[in-house]
Amino acid sequence: MSLLRRKKDLPSHNAYAVVTGAGSGIGRSFALEIARRRGVVVCADLKLEGAQETVRLIEAQGGKAFAVACDVGVAEQVEQLAEQAEELMGHPVTLLINNAGVGLGGKIEETTLEDWRWCMNVNLWGVIHGCHYFVPKFKQLGRGAIVNVASAASYTAAPEMSAYNTTKAGVRALSETLFAELKKDKISVNVLCPTLVPTNIIKDGRLPARYSKLANHALMNYAMVTSDSVATLTLNRLDSGELYTTPQVDAKLFWLMKRAAPNLYAKFLGFSYQFVK
Ligand SMILES: NC(=O)c1ccc[n+]([C@@H]2O[C@H](COP(=O)([O-])OP(=O)(O)OC[C@H]3O[C@@H](n4cnc5c(N)ncnc54)[C@H](O)[C@@H]3O)[C@@H](O)[C@H]2O)c1
């Protein structure tokens, strides 16, 4: 990227942005950071109060934002969000953060099909809906940018996370495809793949009681990053034209191990899992 490129030409600066799942955690951090970069933000969330609180925080730092209730798993609601966002901001959307997601854990036989559908619907279909309805608008505008929030789970394949891992692998594959497909349309794509980030995802998720407390404790106390630092890094990577954001050292290490020796990696996981009670 040219050093002479002006900040205002970068996708995360002066953006007209839509952030899904903006009422908490990483989504809220994205919304706040985009506003700090002089963007206007539509904060969409299933829980309107959360989105409204994010708007209040943005306004308190002198920014401009709007709260919208939207279930990303429902195609019609995302279609409406794409229309409404443009009306509210008085400008076409230039940046979409497909962030909304839910946590689900458990062995394959204890994960109900209803759990699978819930997780697939929010984590994967939510991102598909976003790309489906916003990309044509970006093409019409002649530019645009998308951040899809996947997870290191998209490649780590940890046991007892089959549904979550499957959704995130889908988000990563979709992002990789669109990165190449949309380049000629001047639409940038970045996919975020973190390990632990301290947020409400486990508290509000569906995890077996035998380890949900422990998992939440690890998330809140042993994460190497904050949601704010993850959002800032991701937007910087997007601006640099990079596809992947893997914020933590462990996320990078798992990525390298998986790619360098995929069979050995799978055998190692299976071996270690034998000792998990
Ligand atoms: N926290 C982590 O350790 C971690 C790690 C890797 C990836 N992620 C991903 O980051 C993203 C954000 O999660 P978070 O950790 O900030 O969790 P969070 O629970 O703090 O925030 C998720 C937000 O999404 C909203 N949401 C849930 N279902 C929705 C729906 N159907 N439509 C619209 N909004 C909905 C929730 O109301 C909430 O405000 C998710 O995609 C998650 O999978 C999180």
GROMACS .gro file of C-alpha atoms and ligand atoms in nm:
model
  321
    1MET     CA    1   0.000   0.000   0.000
    2SER     CA    2   0.132   0.338  -0.091
    3LEU     CA    3   0.243   0.551   0.200
    4LEU     CA    4   0.094   0.842   0.013
    5ARG     CA    5  -0.255   0.689   0.025
    6ARG     CA    6  -0.470   0.927   0.227
    7LYS     CA    7  -0.649   0.800   0.536
    8LYS     CA    8  -0.983   0.911   0.402
    9ASP     CA    9  -0.942   0.671   0.107
   10LEU     CA   10  -0.897   0.370   0.336
   11PRO     CA   11  -1.206   0.148   0.384
   12SER     CA   12  -1.221   0.188   0.762
   13HIS     CA   13  -1.190   0.568   0.764
   14ASN     CA   14  -1.483   0.803   0.703
   15ALA     CA   15  -1.690   0.489   0.642
   16TYR     CA   16  -2.065   0.451   0.626
   17ALA     CA   17  -2.074   0.126   0.816
   18VAL     CA   18  -2.313  -0.144   0.925
   19VAL     CA   19  -2.200  -0.364   1.215
   20THR     CA   20  -2.408  -0.670   1.305
   21GLY     CA   21  -2.406  -0.792   1.663
   22ALA     CA   22  -2.298  -0.439   1.758
   23GLY     CA   23  -2.466  -0.455   2.098
   24SER     CA   24  -2.184  -0.639   2.276
   25GLY     CA   25  -1.825  -0.759   2.265
   26ILE     CA   26  -1.628  -0.747   1.941
   27GLY     CA   27  -1.917  -0.588   1.747
   28ARG     CA   28  -1.939  -0.299   1.992
   29SER     CA   29  -1.562  -0.251   1.969
   30PHE     CA   30  -1.582  -0.243   1.587
   31ALA     CA   31  -1.859   0.016   1.601
   32LEU     CA   32  -1.667   0.239   1.844
   33GLU     CA   33  -1.343   0.216   1.648
   34ILE     CA   34  -1.511   0.294   1.315
   35ALA     CA   35  -1.671   0.599   1.478
   36ARG     CA   36  -1.326   0.704   1.609
   37ARG     CA   37  -1.210   0.685   1.246
   38ARG     CA   38  -1.482   0.940   1.164
   39GLY     CA   39  -1.728   0.686   1.032
   40VAL     CA   40  -2.105   0.683   1.070
   41VAL     CA   41  -2.229   0.350   1.206
   42VAL     CA   42  -2.554   0.158   1.195
   43CYS     CA   43  -2.541  -0.071   1.498
   44ALA     CA   44  -2.760  -0.375   1.431
   45ASP     CA   45  -2.836  -0.640   1.690
   46LEU     CA   46  -3.097  -0.897   1.781
   47LYS     CA   47  -3.114  -0.718   2.116
   48LEU     CA   48  -3.206  -0.356   2.042
   49GLU     CA   49  -3.105  -0.233   2.392
   50GLY     CA   50  -2.747  -0.348   2.337
   51ALA     CA   51  -2.730  -0.165   2.004
   52GLN     CA   52  -2.879   0.146   2.164
   53GLU     CA   53  -2.615   0.139   2.438
   54THR     CA   54  -2.342   0.121   2.171
   55VAL     CA   55  -2.498   0.423   2.000
   56ARG     CA   56  -2.492   0.612   2.332
   57LEU     CA   57  -2.122   0.529   2.374
   58ILE     CA   58  -2.046   0.649   2.021
   59GLU     CA   59  -2.240   0.971   2.073
   60ALA     CA   60  -2.058   1.029   2.402
   61GLN     CA   61  -1.729   1.029   2.209
   62GLY     CA   62  -1.873   1.277   1.956
   63GLY     CA   63  -1.965   1.028   1.682
   64LYS     CA   64  -2.280   0.954   1.486
   65ALA     CA   65  -2.463   0.621   1.499
   66PHE     CA   66  -2.804   0.458   1.471
   67ALA     CA   67  -2.947   0.150   1.642
   68VAL     CA   68  -3.149  -0.107   1.447
   69ALA     CA   69  -3.304  -0.435   1.561
   70CYS     CA   70  -3.213  -0.713   1.319
   71ASP     CA   71  -3.193  -1.091   1.335
   72VAL     CA   72  -2.919  -1.177   1.085
   73GLY     CA   73  -3.057  -1.529   1.053
   74VAL     CA   74  -3.371  -1.396   0.882
   75ALA     CA   75  -3.301  -1.304   0.520
   76GLU     CA   76  -3.581  -1.045   0.494
   77GLN     CA   77  -3.450  -0.860   0.802
   78VAL     CA   78  -3.101  -0.832   0.654
   79GLU     CA   79  -3.246  -0.718   0.320
   80GLN     CA   80  -3.437  -0.451   0.511
   81LEU     CA   81  -3.126  -0.357   0.709
   82ALA     CA   82  -2.940  -0.288   0.383
   83GLU     CA   83  -3.217  -0.047   0.272
   84GLN     CA   84  -3.271   0.112   0.614
   85ALA     CA   85  -2.902   0.173   0.678
   86GLU     CA   86  -2.868   0.379   0.361
   87GLU     CA   87  -3.179   0.582   0.449
   88LEU     CA   88  -3.065   0.646   0.808
   89MET     CA   89  -2.713   0.754   0.711
   90GLY     CA   90  -2.819   0.942   0.395
   91HIS     CA   91  -2.536   0.773   0.209
   92PRO     CA   92  -2.473   0.426   0.057
   93VAL     CA   93  -2.308   0.180   0.292
   94THR     CA   94  -1.934   0.144   0.227
   95LEU     CA   95  -1.833  -0.102   0.502
   96LEU     CA   96  -2.010  -0.411   0.634
   97ILE     CA   97  -1.896  -0.594   0.946
   98ASN     CA   98  -2.064  -0.937   0.957
   99ASN     CA   99  -1.993  -0.995   1.324
  100ALA     CA  100  -2.309  -1.135   1.493
  101GLY     CA  101  -2.248  -1.483   1.626
  102VAL     CA  102  -2.338  -1.731   1.897
  103GLY     CA  103  -2.143  -1.992   2.091
  104LEU     CA  104  -2.237  -2.361   2.092
  105GLY     CA  105  -2.047  -2.654   2.241
  106GLY     CA  106  -2.105  -3.020   2.313
  107LYS     CA  107  -2.045  -3.370   2.182
  108ILE     CA  108  -2.202  -3.459   1.848
  109GLU     CA  109  -2.468  -3.680   2.011
  110GLU     CA  110  -2.571  -3.415   2.265
  111THR     CA  111  -2.594  -3.132   2.011
  112THR     CA  112  -2.957  -3.127   1.904
  113LEU     CA  113  -3.054  -3.054   1.547
  114GLU     CA  114  -3.230  -2.745   1.679
  115ASP     CA  115  -2.894  -2.629   1.827
  116TRP     CA  116  -2.724  -2.697   1.491
  117ARG     CA  117  -2.987  -2.494   1.305
  118TRP     CA  118  -2.965  -2.206   1.556
  119CYS     CA  119  -2.587  -2.187   1.526
  120MET     CA  120  -2.579  -2.232   1.146
  121ASN     CA  121  -2.852  -1.974   1.105
  122VAL     CA  122  -2.677  -1.698   1.299
  123ASN     CA  123  -2.308  -1.772   1.239
  124LEU     CA  124  -2.315  -1.888   0.877
  125TRP     CA  125  -2.645  -1.782   0.720
  126GLY     CA  126  -2.613  -1.443   0.893
  127VAL     CA  127  -2.286  -1.382   0.707
  128ILE     CA  128  -2.428  -1.522   0.380
  129HIS     CA  129  -2.729  -1.290   0.412
  130GLY     CA  130  -2.500  -0.991   0.471
  131CYS     CA  131  -2.283  -1.067   0.167
  132HIS     CA  132  -2.585  -1.146  -0.049
  133TYR     CA  133  -2.766  -0.820   0.015
  134PHE     CA  134  -2.475  -0.576   0.049
  135VAL     CA  135  -2.239  -0.685  -0.230
  136PRO     CA  136  -2.474  -0.577  -0.514
  137LYS     CA  137  -2.497  -0.234  -0.349
  138PHE     CA  138  -2.117  -0.211  -0.323
  139LYS     CA  139  -2.090  -0.304  -0.692
  140GLN     CA  140  -2.338  -0.032  -0.780
  141LEU     CA  141  -2.136   0.219  -0.576
  142GLY     CA  142  -1.810   0.103  -0.731
  143ARG     CA  143  -1.640   0.024  -0.399
  144GLY     CA  144  -1.695  -0.137  -0.060
  145ALA     CA  145  -1.542  -0.346   0.216
  146ILE     CA  146  -1.648  -0.648   0.420
  147VAL     CA  147  -1.512  -0.791   0.744
  148ASN     CA  148  -1.644  -1.137   0.822
  149VAL     CA  149  -1.592  -1.247   1.180
  150ALA     CA  150  -1.498  -1.615   1.173
  151SER     CA  151  -1.275  -1.761   1.446
  152ALA     CA  152  -0.961  -1.967   1.489
  153ALA     CA  153  -1.224  -2.241   1.532
  154SER     CA  154  -1.255  -2.225   1.152
  155TYR     CA  155  -0.936  -2.433   1.132
  156THR     CA  156  -0.846  -2.560   1.482
  157ALA     CA  157  -1.118  -2.831   1.474
  158ALA     CA  158  -1.125  -2.869   1.854
  159PRO     CA  159  -1.346  -3.159   1.976
  160GLU     CA  160  -1.693  -3.093   2.121
  161MET     CA  161  -1.739  -2.786   1.903
  162SER     CA  162  -1.860  -2.949   1.581
  163ALA     CA  163  -2.142  -2.709   1.499
  164TYR     CA  164  -1.951  -2.392   1.587
  165ASN     CA  165  -1.640  -2.510   1.400
  166THR     CA  166  -1.848  -2.597   1.094
  167THR     CA  167  -2.009  -2.252   1.079
  168LYS     CA  168  -1.677  -2.074   1.115
  169ALA     CA  169  -1.504  -2.289   0.851
  170GLY     CA  170  -1.788  -2.186   0.619
  171VAL     CA  171  -1.736  -1.818   0.698
  172ARG     CA  172  -1.365  -1.850   0.627
  173ALA     CA  173  -1.424  -2.031   0.294
  174LEU     CA  174  -1.682  -1.772   0.190
  175SER     CA  175  -1.442  -1.488   0.275
  176GLU     CA  176  -1.151  -1.648   0.087
  177THR     CA  177  -1.374  -1.692  -0.219
  178LEU     CA  178  -1.507  -1.337  -0.211
  179PHE     CA  179  -1.160  -1.186  -0.155
  180ALA     CA  180  -1.060  -1.311  -0.502
  181GLU     CA  181  -1.399  -1.274  -0.668
  182LEU     CA  182  -1.461  -0.913  -0.564
  183LYS     CA  183  -1.112  -0.769  -0.610
  184LYS     CA  184  -1.189  -0.642  -0.960
  185ASP     CA  185  -1.497  -0.465  -0.819
  186LYS     CA  186  -1.281  -0.275  -0.568
  187ILE     CA  187  -1.447  -0.454  -0.276
  188SER     CA  188  -1.202  -0.559  -0.003
  189VAL     CA  189  -1.260  -0.856   0.225
  190ASN     CA  190  -1.100  -0.947   0.555
  191VAL     CA  191  -1.173  -1.249   0.774
  192LEU     CA  192  -1.108  -1.230   1.146
  193CYS     CA  193  -0.989  -1.554   1.312
  194PRO     CA  194  -0.918  -1.500   1.682
  195THR     CA  195  -0.887  -1.749   1.964
  196LEU     CA  196  -1.016  -1.622   2.302
  197VAL     CA  197  -1.155  -1.269   2.328
  198PRO     CA  198  -1.323  -1.165   2.655
  199THR     CA  199  -1.690  -1.107   2.565
  200ASN     CA  200  -2.036  -1.243   2.650
  201ILE     CA  201  -2.023  -1.524   2.393
  202ILE     CA  202  -1.997  -1.812   2.641
  203LYS     CA  203  -2.224  -1.657   2.903
  204ASP     CA  204  -2.498  -1.612   2.639
  205GLY     CA  205  -2.416  -1.930   2.446
  206ARG     CA  206  -2.524  -2.293   2.473
  207LEU     CA  207  -2.249  -2.499   2.635
  208PRO     CA  208  -2.277  -2.814   2.848
  209ALA     CA  209  -2.296  -2.732   3.219
  210ARG     CA  210  -1.994  -2.958   3.287
  211TYR     CA  211  -1.754  -2.705   3.137
  212SER     CA  212  -1.939  -2.379   3.064
  213LYS     CA  213  -1.817  -2.210   3.387
  214LEU     CA  214  -1.458  -2.317   3.326
  215ALA     CA  215  -1.471  -2.205   2.962
  216ASN     CA  216  -1.612  -1.866   3.062
  217HIS     CA  217  -1.343  -1.829   3.328
  218ALA     CA  218  -1.071  -1.901   3.071
  219LEU     CA  219  -1.228  -1.658   2.824
  220MET     CA  220  -1.254  -1.374   3.072
  221ASN     CA  221  -0.916  -1.426   3.243
  222TYR     CA  222  -0.669  -1.579   3.000
  223ALA     CA  223  -0.739  -1.401   2.672
  224MET     CA  224  -0.428  -1.232   2.533
  225VAL     CA  225  -0.626  -0.951   2.371
  226THR     CA  226  -0.922  -0.722   2.429
  227SER     CA  227  -1.215  -0.685   2.192
  228ASP     CA  228  -1.096  -0.327   2.128
  229SER     CA  229  -0.746  -0.435   2.024
  230VAL     CA  230  -0.892  -0.704   1.796
  231ALA     CA  231  -1.124  -0.456   1.623
  232THR     CA  232  -0.842  -0.203   1.573
  233LEU     CA  233  -0.604  -0.464   1.431
  234THR     CA  234  -0.869  -0.604   1.197
  235LEU     CA  235  -0.956  -0.262   1.053
  236ASN     CA  236  -0.586  -0.190   1.002
  237ARG     CA  237  -0.543  -0.523   0.820
  238LEU     CA  238  -0.847  -0.446   0.606
  239ASP     CA  239  -0.699  -0.108   0.517
  240SER     CA  240  -0.373  -0.281   0.419
  241GLY     CA  241  -0.559  -0.507   0.177
  242GLU     CA  242  -0.491  -0.826   0.375
  243LEU     CA  243  -0.736  -1.118   0.377
  244TYR     CA  244  -0.661  -1.277   0.717
  245THR     CA  245  -0.653  -1.133   1.068
  246THR     CA  246  -0.522  -1.382   1.324
  247PRO     CA  247  -0.464  -1.159   1.627
  248GLN     CA  248  -0.306  -1.392   1.883
  249VAL     CA  249   0.014  -1.595   1.887
  250ASP     CA  250  -0.176  -1.918   1.960
  251ALA     CA  251  -0.410  -1.849   1.664
  252LYS     CA  252  -0.103  -1.812   1.439
  253LEU     CA  253   0.063  -2.121   1.582
  254PHE     CA  254  -0.245  -2.343   1.527
  255TRP     CA  255  -0.272  -2.207   1.172
  256LEU     CA  256   0.090  -2.295   1.097
  257MET     CA  257   0.065  -2.642   1.253
  258LYS     CA  258  -0.255  -2.724   1.066
  259ARG     CA  259  -0.113  -2.614   0.731
  260ALA     CA  260   0.233  -2.763   0.773
  261ALA     CA  261   0.122  -3.109   0.889
  262PRO     CA  262  -0.258  -3.152   0.875
  263ASN     CA  263  -0.260  -3.528   0.943
  264LEU     CA  264  -0.021  -3.502   1.233
  265TYR     CA  265  -0.224  -3.213   1.374
  266ALA     CA  266  -0.548  -3.420   1.360
  267LYS     CA  267  -0.376  -3.718   1.524
  268PHE     CA  268  -0.238  -3.494   1.798
  269LEU     CA  269  -0.587  -3.356   1.870
  270GLY     CA  270  -0.735  -3.706   1.889
  271PHE     CA  271  -0.452  -3.825   2.113
  272SER     CA  272  -0.485  -3.531   2.357
  273TYR     CA  273  -0.865  -3.561   2.369
  274GLN     CA  274  -0.839  -3.918   2.508
  275PHE     CA  275  -0.719  -3.765   2.835
  276VAL     CA  276  -1.007  -3.515   2.864
  277LYS     CA  277  -1.260  -3.633   3.120
  278LIG     N1  278  -1.523  -1.406   2.205
  278LIG     C1  279  -1.445  -1.494   2.147
  278LIG     O1  280  -1.359  -1.560   2.210
  278LIG     C2  281  -1.456  -1.514   1.999
  278LIG     C3  282  -1.353  -1.586   1.935
  278LIG     C4  283  -1.362  -1.606   1.799
  278LIG     C5  284  -1.469  -1.555   1.727
  278LIG     N2  285  -1.568  -1.487   1.792
  278LIG     C6  286  -1.679  -1.436   1.712
  278LIG     O2  287  -1.694  -1.297   1.735
  278LIG     C7  288  -1.827  -1.259   1.701
  278LIG     C8  289  -1.881  -1.166   1.807
  278LIG     O3  290  -1.898  -1.240   1.927
  278LIG     P1  291  -1.858  -1.184   2.071
  278LIG     O4  292  -1.749  -1.270   2.120
  278LIG     O5  293  -1.839  -1.038   2.066
  278LIG     O6  294  -1.989  -1.227   2.151
  278LIG     P2  295  -2.101  -1.142   2.227
  278LIG     O7  296  -2.198  -1.245   2.276
  278LIG     O8  297  -2.040  -1.051   2.327
  278LIG     O9  298  -2.167  -1.056   2.111
  278LIG     C9  299  -2.245  -1.114   2.010
  278LIG    C10  300  -2.356  -1.017   1.970
  278LIG    O10  301  -2.429  -1.075   1.861
  278LIG    C11  302  -2.568  -1.055   1.887
  278LIG     N3  303  -2.647  -1.157   1.818
  278LIG    C12  304  -2.667  -1.287   1.853
  278LIG     N4  305  -2.750  -1.345   1.767
  278LIG    C13  306  -2.785  -1.252   1.675
  278LIG    C14  307  -2.869  -1.251   1.561
  278LIG     N5  308  -2.938  -1.361   1.524
  278LIG     N6  309  -2.882  -1.136   1.489
  278LIG    C15  310  -2.815  -1.025   1.527
  278LIG     N7  311  -2.735  -1.018   1.636
  278LIG    C16  312  -2.721  -1.131   1.707
  278LIG    C17  313  -2.581  -1.064   2.038
  278LIG    O11  314  -2.704  -1.005   2.082
  278LIG    C18  315  -2.457  -0.991   2.083
  278LIG    O12  316  -2.481  -0.852   2.096
  278LIG    C19  317  -1.905  -1.389   1.682
  278LIG    O13  318  -1.923  -1.416   1.545
  278LIG    C20  319  -1.816  -1.493   1.746
  278LIG    O14  320  -1.836  -1.621   1.694
  278LIG    C21  321  -1.563  -1.465   1.925
   0.00000   0.00000   0.00000
